[in-house]
Structures are given as C-alpha cells and as structure tokens.
Amino acid sequence: ATHIQPLINDEQFEAITWIATNTEPDSYVLATSYDAPWVLGWANRKVIAPGLFQWDKYNQSEWINFLRTDDMEMAKEFLGRYEPPIYIYYSKNWGNYLNLKKFENDYFEKVYDKGAVIYRYSGGTKVI
C-alpha cells in the first residue's frame, strides 16, 4: 500500500476543477475513457467518452478512428453531433491516448495546458 500512487495528479485535478469553474454549465466535455469518470465526477459536465455515459453516440471503431486521427475535418465532423461549445480534456497519463494534432489549428482553442490539456471547440468557426 505504501507504493500506490493516485490515478490522477494534483495538476490534472486542477485542470478538471478549471472546467467546473470556467466553462458553461451546459457544455460538453470530450474525454478518453481513462479521464471521463474524473471529469464527470468533479467537473459536473456532460461527458462524451468511448463506451461511457448517455452522451456517447459512436461505436467502438468510430471512436478508435477519432482517437487516432490527426485530421481536423474528421474531428469537426465527429464533434458535429453535439451542441457547442465542446471542451476536450486530455491528461498526459501513461496508457491514455488521444492524437492532439487534430486540435492544433484555427478551429480549436487551447484554453488550458498544465498537467492536462484542454481545448475549446465552438462548432466550426475559426477562433479569432
């Protein structure tokens, strides 16, 4: 028991707390299945995650394609089933995977990057 580590660190918890206090109460948060339970429990937002919760609208192969792709257009299409704004939360934990390259463009705004990264998607309009 003395060697057990928490499943998220303090910075990741702070990022989730940031979501709870800095995002719209009716917004969605996309997270991996690793991160989703933490976000749902502490941020009190609707969480889109692979195979979890009532907001998931995709099957396993669609999720795998989304998680792996670096294609911005595919990401926009994937998120198009949800009402914006949508926040994307990703912790940098071992075993957790989401290709972030698809969010590095004018349609996604990086709003947080300390221990975890959070992007904001406004629904297909460029961030100014």
Coordinates of N, CA and C in Angstrom, one line a residue:
A1 N 0.8 -1.2 0.0 CA 0.0 0.0 0.0 C 0.9 1.3 0.0
T2 N 2.1 1.2 0.5 CA 2.9 2.4 0.5 C 3.4 2.8 -0.8
H3 N 3.3 1.9 -1.9 CA 3.8 2.3 -3.2 C 2.7 2.7 -4.2
I4 N 1.4 2.7 -3.7 CA 0.3 3.0 -4.6 C 0.3 4.5 -4.8
Q5 N 0.1 4.9 -6.1 CA 0.0 6.3 -6.5 C -1.4 6.6 -6.9
P6 N -1.8 7.9 -6.7 CA -3.2 8.3 -7.2 C -3.2 8.1 -8.7
L7 N -4.5 7.9 -9.2 CA -4.7 7.7 -10.7 C -4.6 9.0 -11.5
I8 N -4.8 10.2 -10.8 CA -4.5 11.5 -11.4 C -3.7 12.3 -10.4
N9 N -2.9 13.2 -11.0 CA -2.1 14.0 -10.1 C -2.8 15.4 -9.8
D10 N -2.1 16.2 -8.9 CA -2.7 17.4 -8.5 C -3.0 18.4 -9.7
E11 N -2.1 18.4 -10.6 CA -2.3 19.3 -11.8 C -3.5 18.9 -12.6
Q12 N -3.7 17.6 -12.8 CA -4.8 17.1 -13.5 C -6.1 17.4 -12.8
F13 N -6.1 17.3 -11.5 CA -7.3 17.6 -10.7 C -7.6 19.1 -10.8
E14 N -6.5 20.0 -10.8 CA -6.7 21.4 -11.0 C -7.3 21.7 -12.4
A15 N -6.9 21.0 -13.4 CA -7.5 21.2 -14.7 C -9.0 20.8 -14.8
I16 N -9.3 19.8 -14.1 CA -10.8 19.4 -14.0 C -11.5 20.4 -13.2
T17 N -11.0 20.9 -12.2 CA -11.6 22.0 -11.4 C -11.7 23.2 -12.2
W18 N -10.7 23.5 -13.1 CA -10.8 24.6 -14.0 C -12.1 24.5 -14.9
I19 N -12.3 23.3 -15.4 CA -13.5 23.1 -16.2 C -14.8 23.4 -15.5
A20 N -14.8 23.0 -14.2 CA -16.0 23.2 -13.4 C -16.3 24.7 -13.2
T21 N -15.3 25.5 -13.1 CA -15.4 26.9 -12.8 C -15.3 27.9 -14.0
N22 N -14.9 27.4 -15.1 CA -14.6 28.3 -16.3 C -15.3 27.9 -17.6
T23 N -16.2 26.9 -17.5 CA -16.9 26.5 -18.7 C -18.4 26.7 -18.5
E24 N -19.1 26.7 -19.6 CA -20.6 26.9 -19.5 C -21.2 25.7 -18.8
P25 N -22.1 25.8 -17.9 CA -22.7 24.7 -17.2 C -23.4 23.6 -18.1
D26 N -23.8 24.0 -19.3 CA -24.5 23.1 -20.2 C -23.6 22.6 -21.3
S27 N -22.3 22.9 -21.2 CA -21.3 22.4 -22.2 C -21.0 21.0 -22.1
Y28 N -20.5 20.4 -23.2 CA -20.0 19.0 -23.2 C -18.5 19.1 -23.0
V29 N -18.0 18.0 -22.5 CA -16.5 17.7 -22.4 C -16.2 16.4 -22.9
L30 N -15.4 16.3 -24.0 CA -15.0 15.1 -24.5 C -13.7 14.6 -23.8
A31 N -13.7 13.4 -23.4 CA -12.5 12.8 -22.7 C -12.4 11.4 -23.1
T32 N -11.2 10.9 -22.9 CA -11.0 9.4 -23.1 C -11.6 8.7 -22.0
S33 N -11.8 7.4 -22.1 CA -12.5 6.6 -21.1 C -11.6 6.5 -19.8
Y34 N -10.3 6.8 -19.9 CA -9.5 6.9 -18.7 C -9.8 8.1 -17.9
D35 N -10.0 9.2 -18.6 CA -10.2 10.5 -17.9 C -11.7 10.8 -17.6
A36 N -12.6 10.2 -18.3 CA -14.0 10.5 -18.3 C -14.6 10.5 -16.9
P37 N -14.4 9.4 -16.1 CA -15.0 9.3 -14.8 C -14.6 10.5 -13.9
W38 N -13.4 10.9 -14.0 CA -12.9 12.0 -13.1 C -13.6 13.3 -13.6
V39 N -13.7 13.5 -14.9 CA -14.3 14.8 -15.4 C -15.8 14.8 -15.0
L40 N -16.5 13.7 -15.2 CA -17.9 13.6 -14.8 C -18.1 13.9 -13.3
G41 N -17.3 13.3 -12.5 CA -17.5 13.4 -11.1 C -17.1 14.8 -10.5
W42 N -16.0 15.4 -11.1 CA -15.6 16.6 -10.4 C -15.9 17.9 -11.2
A43 N -16.1 17.8 -12.5 CA -16.5 19.0 -13.3 C -18.0 19.2 -13.5
N44 N -18.8 18.1 -13.2 CA -20.2 18.2 -13.3 C -20.7 18.7 -14.7
R45 N -20.1 18.1 -15.7 CA -20.5 18.5 -17.1 C -20.9 17.2 -17.8
K46 N -21.6 17.4 -19.0 CA -21.9 16.2 -19.8 C -20.7 15.7 -20.5
V47 N -20.3 14.5 -20.3 CA -19.1 13.9 -20.7 C -19.3 13.0 -21.9
I48 N -18.6 13.2 -23.0 CA -18.6 12.4 -24.2 C -17.3 11.5 -24.1
A49 N -17.5 10.2 -24.0 CA -16.4 9.3 -23.8 C -16.7 8.0 -24.5
P50 N -15.7 7.2 -24.9 CA -15.9 6.0 -25.6 C -16.6 4.9 -24.7
G51 N -17.8 4.5 -25.1 CA -18.5 3.5 -24.4 C -19.0 3.8 -23.0
L52 N -19.0 5.1 -22.6 CA -19.4 5.5 -21.3 C -20.5 6.6 -21.4
F53 N -21.4 6.5 -20.4 CA -22.4 7.5 -20.2 C -23.4 7.7 -21.4
Q54 N -24.5 8.4 -21.1 CA -25.6 8.5 -22.1 C -25.3 9.4 -23.2
W55 N -24.2 10.2 -23.2 CA -24.0 11.1 -24.3 C -23.1 10.6 -25.4
D56 N -22.7 9.3 -25.3 CA -21.9 8.7 -26.3 C -22.7 8.3 -27.5
K57 N -22.4 8.8 -28.7 CA -23.2 8.5 -29.9 C -22.4 7.7 -30.9
Y58 N -21.3 7.1 -30.5 CA -20.5 6.4 -31.5 C -20.2 4.9 -31.1
N59 N -19.8 4.1 -32.1 CA -19.4 2.7 -31.8 C -17.9 2.7 -31.6
Q60 N -17.4 1.5 -31.3 CA -16.0 1.4 -30.9 C -15.1 1.7 -32.1
S61 N -15.4 1.3 -33.3 CA -14.5 1.6 -34.4 C -14.5 3.1 -34.7
E62 N -15.6 3.7 -34.6 CA -15.6 5.2 -34.8 C -14.8 5.9 -33.8
W63 N -14.9 5.5 -32.5 CA -14.0 6.1 -31.5 C -12.5 5.8 -31.8
I64 N -12.2 4.6 -32.2 CA -10.8 4.3 -32.4 C -10.3 5.2 -33.6
N65 N -11.0 5.4 -34.6 CA -10.6 6.3 -35.7 C -10.5 7.7 -35.2
F66 N -11.4 8.2 -34.4 CA -11.3 9.5 -33.9 C -10.1 9.7 -33.0
L67 N -9.9 8.8 -32.1 CA -8.8 9.0 -31.2 C -7.4 9.0 -31.9
R68 N -7.3 8.2 -33.0 CA -6.0 8.1 -33.7 C -5.8 9.2 -34.7
T69 N -6.8 9.7 -35.3 CA -6.6 10.6 -36.5 C -6.0 11.9 -36.1
D70 N -5.3 12.5 -37.1 CA -4.8 13.9 -36.9 C -5.5 14.8 -37.8
D71 N -6.6 14.3 -38.4 CA -7.4 15.1 -39.4 C -8.4 16.0 -38.7
M72 N -8.2 17.3 -38.9 CA -9.0 18.3 -38.3 C -10.5 18.2 -38.8
E73 N -10.7 18.0 -40.1 CA -12.0 17.8 -40.6 C -12.8 16.7 -40.0
M74 N -12.1 15.6 -39.8 CA -12.7 14.4 -39.2 C -13.1 14.7 -37.8
A75 N -12.3 15.5 -37.1 CA -12.6 15.9 -35.7 C -13.8 16.8 -35.7
K76 N -13.9 17.7 -36.6 CA -15.0 18.6 -36.6 C -16.3 17.8 -37.0
E77 N -16.2 16.9 -37.9 CA -17.4 16.1 -38.2 C -17.8 15.2 -37.0
F78 N -16.9 14.6 -36.3 CA -17.1 13.8 -35.2 C -17.9 14.6 -34.1
L79 N -17.4 15.8 -33.8 CA -18.0 16.7 -32.8 C -19.3 17.3 -33.2
G80 N -19.6 17.3 -34.5 CA -20.8 17.9 -35.1 C -22.1 17.3 -34.6
R81 N -22.1 16.2 -34.0 CA -23.3 15.6 -33.4 C -23.7 16.2 -32.1
Y82 N -22.9 17.1 -31.6 CA -23.1 17.7 -30.3 C -23.2 19.2 -30.4
E83 N -24.0 19.8 -29.5 CA -24.1 21.3 -29.5 C -22.9 21.9 -28.9
P84 N -22.3 22.9 -29.5 CA -21.1 23.5 -29.0 C -21.5 24.5 -27.9
P85 N -20.6 24.9 -27.0 CA -19.2 24.6 -27.1 C -18.9 23.2 -26.5
I86 N -17.8 22.7 -27.0 CA -17.3 21.4 -26.6 C -15.9 21.6 -26.1
Y87 N -15.6 21.1 -25.0 CA -14.2 21.1 -24.4 C -13.6 19.7 -24.6
I88 N -12.4 19.7 -24.9 CA -11.7 18.4 -25.0 C -10.6 18.4 -23.9
Y89 N -10.8 17.4 -23.0 CA -9.9 17.3 -21.8 C -9.0 16.0 -22.1
Y90 N -7.7 16.2 -21.9 CA -6.8 15.1 -22.1 C -5.6 15.2 -21.0
S91 N -5.6 14.1 -20.2 CA -4.5 14.0 -19.2 C -3.3 13.4 -19.9
K92 N -2.1 13.6 -19.4 CA -0.9 13.1 -20.0 C -0.5 11.9 -19.2
N93 N -1.4 10.9 -19.0 CA -1.1 9.7 -18.2 C -0.6 8.6 -19.2
W94 N 0.2 7.7 -18.6 CA 0.6 6.5 -19.3 C -0.6 5.7 -19.7
G95 N -0.7 5.2 -20.9 CA -1.8 4.3 -21.3 C -3.0 5.1 -21.8
N96 N -3.0 6.4 -21.7 CA -4.1 7.2 -22.2 C -3.6 7.7 -23.6
Y97 N -4.5 7.7 -24.6 CA -4.1 8.1 -25.9 C -5.2 8.9 -26.6
L98 N -4.9 10.0 -27.1 CA -5.7 10.9 -28.0 C -4.7 11.7 -28.8
N99 N -4.7 11.5 -30.2 CA -3.9 12.3 -31.0 C -4.3 13.8 -31.0
L100 N -3.5 14.6 -30.5 CA -3.9 16.0 -30.3 C -3.6 16.9 -31.5
K101 N -2.9 16.4 -32.5 CA -2.6 17.2 -33.7 C -3.8 17.7 -34.4
K102 N -4.9 17.0 -34.3 CA -6.2 17.4 -34.9 C -6.7 18.7 -34.3
F103 N -6.3 19.0 -33.1 CA -6.8 20.2 -32.4 C -5.9 21.4 -32.6
E104 N -4.7 21.2 -33.2 CA -3.8 22.3 -33.4 C -4.0 23.1 -34.6
N105 N -5.1 23.9 -34.6 CA -5.5 24.7 -35.8 C -6.4 25.8 -35.4
D106 N -6.9 26.6 -36.3 CA -7.7 27.7 -36.0 C -9.1 27.5 -35.5
Y107 N -9.5 26.2 -35.5 CA -10.9 25.9 -35.1 C -11.0 25.4 -33.6
F108 N -9.8 25.1 -33.0 CA -9.8 24.7 -31.6 C -8.9 25.6 -30.9
E109 N -9.3 26.1 -29.7 CA -8.5 27.0 -28.9 C -8.0 26.2 -27.7
K110 N -6.7 26.2 -27.5 CA -6.1 25.6 -26.3 C -6.4 26.6 -25.2
V111 N -7.2 26.2 -24.2 CA -7.5 27.1 -23.1 C -6.8 26.8 -21.8
Y112 N -6.2 25.6 -21.8 CA -5.5 25.2 -20.5 C -4.4 24.2 -20.9
D113 N -3.3 24.3 -20.3 CA -2.2 23.4 -20.5 C -1.2 23.3 -19.4
K114 N -1.6 22.6 -18.3 CA -0.7 22.4 -17.2 C -1.1 21.1 -16.5
G115 N -0.3 20.1 -16.8 CA -0.6 18.7 -16.3 C -1.7 18.0 -17.1
A116 N -2.5 18.7 -17.7 CA -3.5 18.2 -18.7 C -3.8 19.3 -19.7
V117 N -4.3 19.0 -20.8 CA -4.6 20.0 -21.8 C -6.1 20.0 -22.1
I118 N -6.6 21.2 -22.3 CA -8.0 21.4 -22.6 C -8.1 22.3 -23.8
Y119 N -8.9 21.9 -24.8 CA -9.2 22.7 -25.9 C -10.7 23.0 -25.9
R120 N -11.0 24.1 -26.5 CA -12.4 24.6 -26.7 C -12.7 24.6 -28.2
Y121 N -13.9 23.9 -28.5 CA -14.4 23.9 -29.9 C -15.7 24.6 -29.9
S122 N -15.8 25.6 -30.8 CA -17.0 26.4 -30.9 C -18.0 26.0 -32.0
G123 N -17.7 25.0 -32.7 CA -18.7 24.5 -33.7 C -18.3 24.9 -35.1
G124 N -17.1 24.8 -35.5 CA -16.8 25.0 -36.9 C -16.4 26.4 -37.3
T125 N -16.4 27.3 -36.4 CA -16.0 28.7 -36.7 C -14.5 28.9 -36.2
K126 N -13.8 29.6 -36.9 CA -12.4 29.8 -36.6 C -12.3 30.7 -35.3
V127 N -11.3 30.4 -34.5 CA -11.0 31.1 -33.3 C -10.3 32.4 -33.7
I128 N -10.7 33.5 -33.2 CA -10.0 34.8 -33.6 C -9.1 35.2 -32.5

